[in-house]
Amino acid sequence: MPHYRVRFVNPQRVYQNLKPQLDAAYFEVMEGGDFIDRHQLAAFEEHLAALVGTRYAVGLNSGYDALQMSLRAAGIGPGGEVIVPAHTFVATASAVVNVGATPVLVDVGGDFNINVDLIEDAITPRTRALLPVHLNGHMADMVAVMDIAARHRLPVIEDACQTLGGKLNGRAAGAWGLTGCWSFYPFKILGGYGDGGAITTDDAGLATFARRMRYNGEDRQTGAYHGHGFTCLLDNLQAAFLDVKLRQLPAGIERRREIAERYRRGMEGIPGLRLPHYDLPGYEDVFQNYVVRSTAGDAFSNYLTSQGIEVLVQFRKPYYRYEDLKLVDRGFPETEALSAEVCSLPIYPELTDEEVDEVIAVVRSFYHL
Ligand SMILES: *Cc1c(COP(=O)(O)O)cnc(C)c1O
């Protein structure tokens, strides 16, 4: 392993900064023996719903479970088709497959999100839902998505796993569709210390369905079973940690925006390098990731690594090209083009300005600047 001068993530620094609060949360849970569905979970759900602006949030044990639970709640199963973007984390499509439905992939645009102009061509009489993804901290064009959904009478499930705190026209990611799906995987913008997830929704029936199904179908008040469910409750200990970190989220997003601006000032205008700033009216981006596109592809990402800058390449090979996934490749030119060029630079609130400048200097040196 090369010696990295700038790490891609830095959980140790997060812990240093929040040690008193996180340790207090740990001791409270341990001393109370509060592991399953206790007040810490309820408090976290309340704070998450308030942040997103929905009536309910239901804690689950992963973003994947948020997706599959939402699909089940919408009654989607065998014979149905669900529209998903061709460029996303594989779990978006896997959730559709694992409820027995068929993902129908649609190419993305220059902002890495589903190209709304291509959605209607992919709708068939079997389409049961639209599943847009808000990738990298930038929302999909939800005004257009909701309009298409209304015209075709389709529910919308938002894969918002990468855009907690993001907004469009003042309305938060995860507050537009039937549900918003969240992941608290350690390196998401709100990360726990293991897997975690949630759905947000305004639908009381859906929230009740998810609360029962996450606990094997049981109504915790009456003990009655209301269906064959799952074991996918967000751990109370994780909820306690996440509630601590949620309080830091607005400040963390501000810092991410500062870093993004610093990157922009340092790298703007380099031929062959595209930066992830869209400057669209109404969009409030949170920069969960800072994904640049270099026409040099691997030569660019390998150079950064060799110079001690830890980067992530997601994804050089689109998920639909993995034969074992048995997905239909209808031809996705933008996904193909960006996949050859993507490179995620380090971005997290604990990154110092000096480190950001080091990344910029290495990028500039790749271009002989
Ligand atoms: C992280 C992520 C998921 C899955 O979340 P898990 O908690 O890892 O199951 C789904 N979709 C997107 C876009 C993600 O980034």
XYZ file of C-alpha atoms and ligand atoms in Angstrom:
384
model
C 0.000 0.000 0.000
C 1.380 3.415 -0.889
C 1.882 5.899 1.900
C -1.004 8.321 1.514
C -0.478 11.983 2.243
C -4.212 12.639 1.905
C -6.639 9.891 2.863
C -9.923 9.348 1.054
C -11.806 9.060 4.352
C -10.694 9.674 7.901
C -12.908 8.064 10.566
C -10.214 8.545 13.221
C -10.462 12.324 12.889
C -14.249 12.183 13.138
C -13.913 10.219 16.355
C -11.321 12.611 17.783
C -13.673 15.529 17.149
C -16.774 13.871 18.576
C -15.242 11.595 21.204
C -17.017 13.051 24.279
C -20.469 12.957 22.640
C -20.001 9.531 21.037
C -18.565 8.032 24.210
C -21.461 9.466 26.234
C -23.953 7.931 23.791
C -22.180 4.571 24.050
C -22.176 4.550 27.853
C -25.812 5.586 28.019
C -26.861 2.694 25.787
C -24.595 0.166 27.490
C -25.543 1.160 31.016
C -29.236 1.116 30.145
C -29.009 -2.192 28.262
C -30.940 -0.460 25.475
C -30.212 -2.428 22.320
C -33.498 -2.871 20.465
C -36.056 -0.209 19.575
C -35.536 2.166 22.505
C -35.834 5.911 22.920
C -32.545 6.595 21.124
C -33.977 5.108 17.929
C -37.216 7.065 18.292
C -35.266 10.289 18.882
C -33.046 9.734 15.872
C -36.064 8.989 13.666
C -37.756 12.163 14.850
C -34.665 14.268 14.110
C -34.151 12.657 10.705
C -37.769 13.262 9.697
C -37.465 16.892 10.829
C -34.308 17.382 8.773
C -35.861 15.880 5.636
C -39.224 17.529 6.231
C -41.378 14.402 6.252
C -43.860 13.245 8.889
C -42.124 9.904 9.474
C -38.727 8.263 9.411
C -38.292 4.533 10.009
C -34.831 3.215 10.884
C -33.706 0.091 9.033
C -30.410 -1.719 8.881
C -29.242 -0.576 5.450
C -29.979 1.560 2.428
C -30.638 -1.641 0.537
C -33.380 -2.543 3.005
C -34.856 0.937 2.663
C -35.123 0.317 -1.071
C -36.579 -3.183 -0.881
C -39.000 -2.178 1.884
C -40.208 0.773 -0.182
C -40.725 -1.413 -3.242
C -42.690 -3.964 -1.198
C -44.763 -1.233 0.419
C -45.637 0.025 -3.060
C -46.824 -3.476 -3.947
C -44.095 -4.062 -6.512
C -43.212 -7.655 -7.317
C -43.116 -10.244 -10.089
C -44.235 -8.989 -13.483
C -43.524 -5.350 -12.632
C -40.839 -3.111 -14.054
C -39.061 -0.316 -12.224
C -37.081 2.448 -13.923
C -33.586 2.916 -12.468
C -30.512 4.808 -13.678
C -27.739 2.959 -15.511
C -25.145 4.729 -13.371
C -25.682 4.098 -9.656
C -24.570 1.793 -6.874
C -25.667 -1.738 -7.754
C -28.009 -1.981 -4.731
C -30.566 0.227 -6.479
C -31.087 -2.427 -9.151
C -30.562 -5.390 -6.814
C -33.442 -4.282 -4.573
C -35.740 -4.325 -7.605
C -34.547 -7.791 -8.676
C -34.835 -9.196 -5.153
C -38.518 -8.231 -4.813
C -39.099 -10.179 -8.032
C -39.464 -7.214 -10.380
C -37.360 -6.162 -13.374
C -35.149 -3.083 -13.371
C -35.335 -1.134 -16.617
C -32.205 0.948 -16.931
C -32.131 4.501 -18.259
C -28.987 6.455 -19.155
C -27.827 9.416 -17.081
C -26.949 12.978 -18.025
C -23.838 15.089 -17.497
C -24.706 15.478 -13.789
C -24.495 11.674 -13.228
C -28.267 11.497 -12.540
C -31.051 9.907 -14.562
C -31.668 11.696 -17.867
C -35.315 12.690 -17.486
C -35.714 13.092 -21.251
C -35.218 9.338 -21.661
C -37.618 8.121 -18.964
C -40.843 8.088 -20.972
C -39.309 5.960 -23.737
C -38.583 3.316 -21.104
C -42.109 3.249 -19.638
C -44.218 0.238 -20.658
C -47.630 -1.083 -19.524
C -45.721 -3.120 -16.901
C -43.913 -0.139 -15.328
C -44.801 0.073 -11.630
C -42.496 2.796 -10.278
C -39.753 5.303 -10.991
C -36.624 4.966 -8.864
C -34.402 7.998 -9.432
C -31.083 8.262 -7.572
C -29.579 11.489 -6.233
C -25.929 10.718 -6.814
C -22.884 12.320 -5.181
C -24.881 14.917 -3.251
C -26.714 16.446 -6.215
C -30.423 15.833 -6.687
C -31.973 14.398 -9.811
C -34.403 16.689 -11.664
C -37.321 15.841 -9.387
C -39.610 18.462 -10.910
C -39.497 16.543 -14.195
C -39.556 13.120 -12.499
C -42.678 13.985 -10.463
C -44.374 15.386 -13.540
C -43.733 12.197 -15.555
C -44.852 10.079 -12.596
C -48.105 12.026 -12.248
C -48.904 11.710 -15.943
C -48.314 7.949 -15.857
C -49.779 7.465 -12.361
C -46.608 5.874 -11.036
C -45.172 6.050 -7.520
C -41.693 7.484 -7.092
C -39.139 5.965 -4.727
C -36.116 8.184 -4.157
C -32.733 6.554 -3.684
C -31.395 9.466 -1.652
C -28.566 7.449 -0.042
C -25.937 9.938 -1.243
C -27.730 13.232 -0.767
C -28.830 13.745 2.841
C -29.417 17.477 3.295
C -29.588 18.231 -0.443
C -32.471 20.301 -1.766
C -34.203 21.371 -4.932
C -36.468 24.432 -4.888
C -36.340 24.398 -1.098
C -37.630 20.840 -0.825
C -35.249 18.221 0.534
C -34.118 15.030 -1.136
C -36.231 12.205 0.255
C -39.325 14.402 0.676
C -40.615 14.226 -2.908
C -41.511 10.608 -3.541
C -43.575 7.996 -1.745
C -40.393 7.294 0.216
C -36.868 8.584 0.477
C -34.285 5.828 1.038
C -31.243 6.477 3.233
C -28.025 4.677 3.995
C -25.852 5.249 7.064
C -23.002 3.106 5.795
C -19.889 4.448 7.574
C -18.695 6.573 4.663
C -21.978 8.177 3.671
C -22.502 11.819 4.564
C -24.171 10.626 7.779
C -22.290 7.456 8.613
C -22.707 5.076 11.524
C -20.264 2.494 12.866
C -21.577 -0.355 10.769
C -24.529 -0.687 8.441
C -27.671 1.366 8.857
C -30.476 2.891 6.838
C -33.932 4.443 6.956
C -36.914 5.492 4.939
C -38.613 8.860 5.194
C -42.244 9.251 4.160
C -45.410 11.265 4.695
C -47.550 8.139 4.354
C -48.709 6.881 7.776
C -49.702 3.463 6.429
C -46.337 2.998 4.791
C -44.491 3.958 7.982
C -46.547 1.423 9.948
C -45.884 -1.266 7.316
C -42.121 -0.638 7.522
C -42.140 -0.588 11.351
C -43.807 -3.977 11.424
C -41.888 -5.585 8.580
C -38.509 -4.559 10.016
C -39.404 -6.537 13.128
C -40.559 -9.799 11.517
C -44.010 -8.450 10.763
C -44.810 -7.868 14.431
C -46.759 -4.982 15.858
C -44.636 -4.205 18.923
C -47.658 -2.948 20.890
C -50.005 -5.883 20.371
C -47.597 -8.688 19.477
C -49.743 -9.544 16.438
C -48.064 -10.519 13.158
C -49.171 -8.570 10.109
C -47.107 -10.317 7.443
C -43.948 -12.317 6.807
C -41.324 -9.759 7.571
C -37.613 -9.322 8.021
C -35.053 -8.660 10.707
C -33.835 -5.273 9.581
C -34.262 -2.845 12.427
C -31.704 -0.067 12.867
C -29.689 -0.973 15.983
C -30.398 1.287 18.908
C -26.665 1.771 19.520
C -26.181 2.914 15.915
C -29.173 5.235 16.240
C -27.591 6.799 19.335
C -24.322 7.428 17.437
C -26.171 8.682 14.360
C -28.194 11.116 16.453
C -24.921 12.646 17.702
C -23.572 12.909 14.165
C -26.832 14.284 12.766
C -26.369 17.404 14.916
C -23.060 18.052 13.139
C -24.486 17.503 9.671
C -25.394 21.108 8.737
C -21.918 22.358 9.722
C -20.371 19.405 7.891
C -22.283 20.241 4.715
C -21.108 23.860 4.929
C -17.510 22.652 5.193
C -17.999 20.297 2.234
C -19.248 23.234 0.164
C -16.181 25.265 1.148
C -13.893 22.420 0.091
C -15.755 22.037 -3.199
C -15.314 25.765 -3.868
C -11.611 25.502 -3.069
C -11.304 22.592 -5.509
C -13.160 24.616 -8.107
C -10.925 27.658 -7.724
C -7.822 25.472 -7.895
C -8.773 23.302 -10.880
C -11.268 25.235 -12.984
C -10.566 25.544 -16.690
C -8.113 22.652 -17.050
C -8.741 21.132 -20.491
C -9.753 17.466 -20.236
C -10.903 17.775 -16.616
C -14.579 18.282 -15.773
C -15.569 19.361 -12.269
C -18.904 18.508 -10.582
C -20.373 22.004 -10.347
C -23.663 22.483 -12.150
C -24.755 25.943 -10.977
C -28.400 25.179 -11.649
C -31.000 27.457 -10.073
C -32.828 25.892 -7.125
C -30.265 23.142 -6.428
C -28.516 22.960 -3.059
C -25.778 20.345 -3.378
C -24.143 18.675 -0.384
C -21.018 17.198 -2.044
C -21.147 13.755 -0.491
C -18.596 12.954 -3.198
C -16.439 15.138 -5.430
C -16.308 13.188 -8.663
C -14.244 14.729 -11.424
C -14.081 13.432 -14.972
C -10.642 13.203 -16.537
C -10.374 12.150 -20.168
C -7.084 10.516 -19.103
C -9.026 7.897 -17.094
C -6.817 5.428 -15.221
C -3.658 7.407 -16.016
C -5.144 10.267 -13.976
C -6.395 8.201 -11.010
C -3.221 6.075 -10.905
C -1.067 9.203 -10.933
C -2.940 10.672 -7.967
C -2.520 7.418 -6.053
C 1.189 7.258 -6.882
C 1.568 10.803 -5.497
C -0.017 9.887 -2.178
C -3.547 11.110 -2.880
C -6.047 8.390 -2.051
C -8.905 8.423 -4.568
C -11.857 6.177 -5.367
C -12.900 5.140 -8.834
C -16.644 4.440 -8.882
C -17.294 2.825 -11.225
C -14.920 1.977 -14.068
C -17.158 -0.903 -15.162
C -20.904 -0.196 -15.175
C -22.857 -2.679 -13.086
C -25.023 -3.862 -15.997
C -21.893 -5.204 -17.700
C -21.440 -7.883 -15.056
C -22.880 -10.965 -16.735
C -23.982 -12.604 -13.489
C -26.416 -9.756 -12.824
C -28.390 -10.641 -15.975
C -29.445 -7.085 -16.717
C -30.401 -5.691 -20.099
C -27.876 -3.315 -21.645
C -29.975 -1.189 -23.995
C -27.001 1.046 -24.762
C -26.111 3.861 -22.333
C -23.582 6.143 -24.049
C -23.298 8.733 -21.251
C -22.817 6.058 -18.583
C -20.166 4.406 -20.762
C -18.384 7.720 -21.336
C -18.334 8.863 -17.718
C -17.358 5.417 -16.413
C -14.077 5.665 -18.321
C -13.351 9.073 -16.757
C -14.628 9.201 -13.175
C -12.353 9.764 -10.201
C -13.577 10.739 -6.708
C -11.289 13.121 -4.829
C -11.185 13.213 -1.028
C -13.942 15.370 0.467
C -15.015 15.300 4.110
C -15.417 18.020 6.748
C -12.237 17.029 8.603
C -10.048 17.608 5.534
C -7.795 20.640 6.057
C -7.309 23.436 3.532
C -3.652 22.386 3.280
C -4.697 18.877 2.284
C -7.144 20.215 -0.297
C -4.328 22.324 -1.707
C -2.082 19.262 -1.874
C -4.705 17.436 -3.918
C -5.054 20.446 -6.212
C -1.276 20.679 -6.661
C -1.029 17.007 -7.624
C -3.913 17.328 -10.081
C -2.282 20.395 -11.616
C 1.070 18.636 -11.866
C -0.608 15.787 -13.780
C -1.594 18.418 -16.346
C 1.914 19.983 -16.218
C 0.559 23.144 -14.614
C -24.916 3.357 -0.321
C -25.951 3.296 -1.353
C -26.969 2.331 -1.345
C -27.013 1.174 -0.393
O -26.845 1.466 0.911
P -26.375 0.330 1.950
O -26.650 0.964 3.276
O -24.940 0.060 1.716
O -27.234 -0.872 1.723
C -27.930 2.394 -2.321
N -27.911 3.338 -3.265
C -26.952 4.279 -3.321
C -26.990 5.305 -4.392
C -25.937 4.269 -2.382
O -24.953 5.177 -2.466
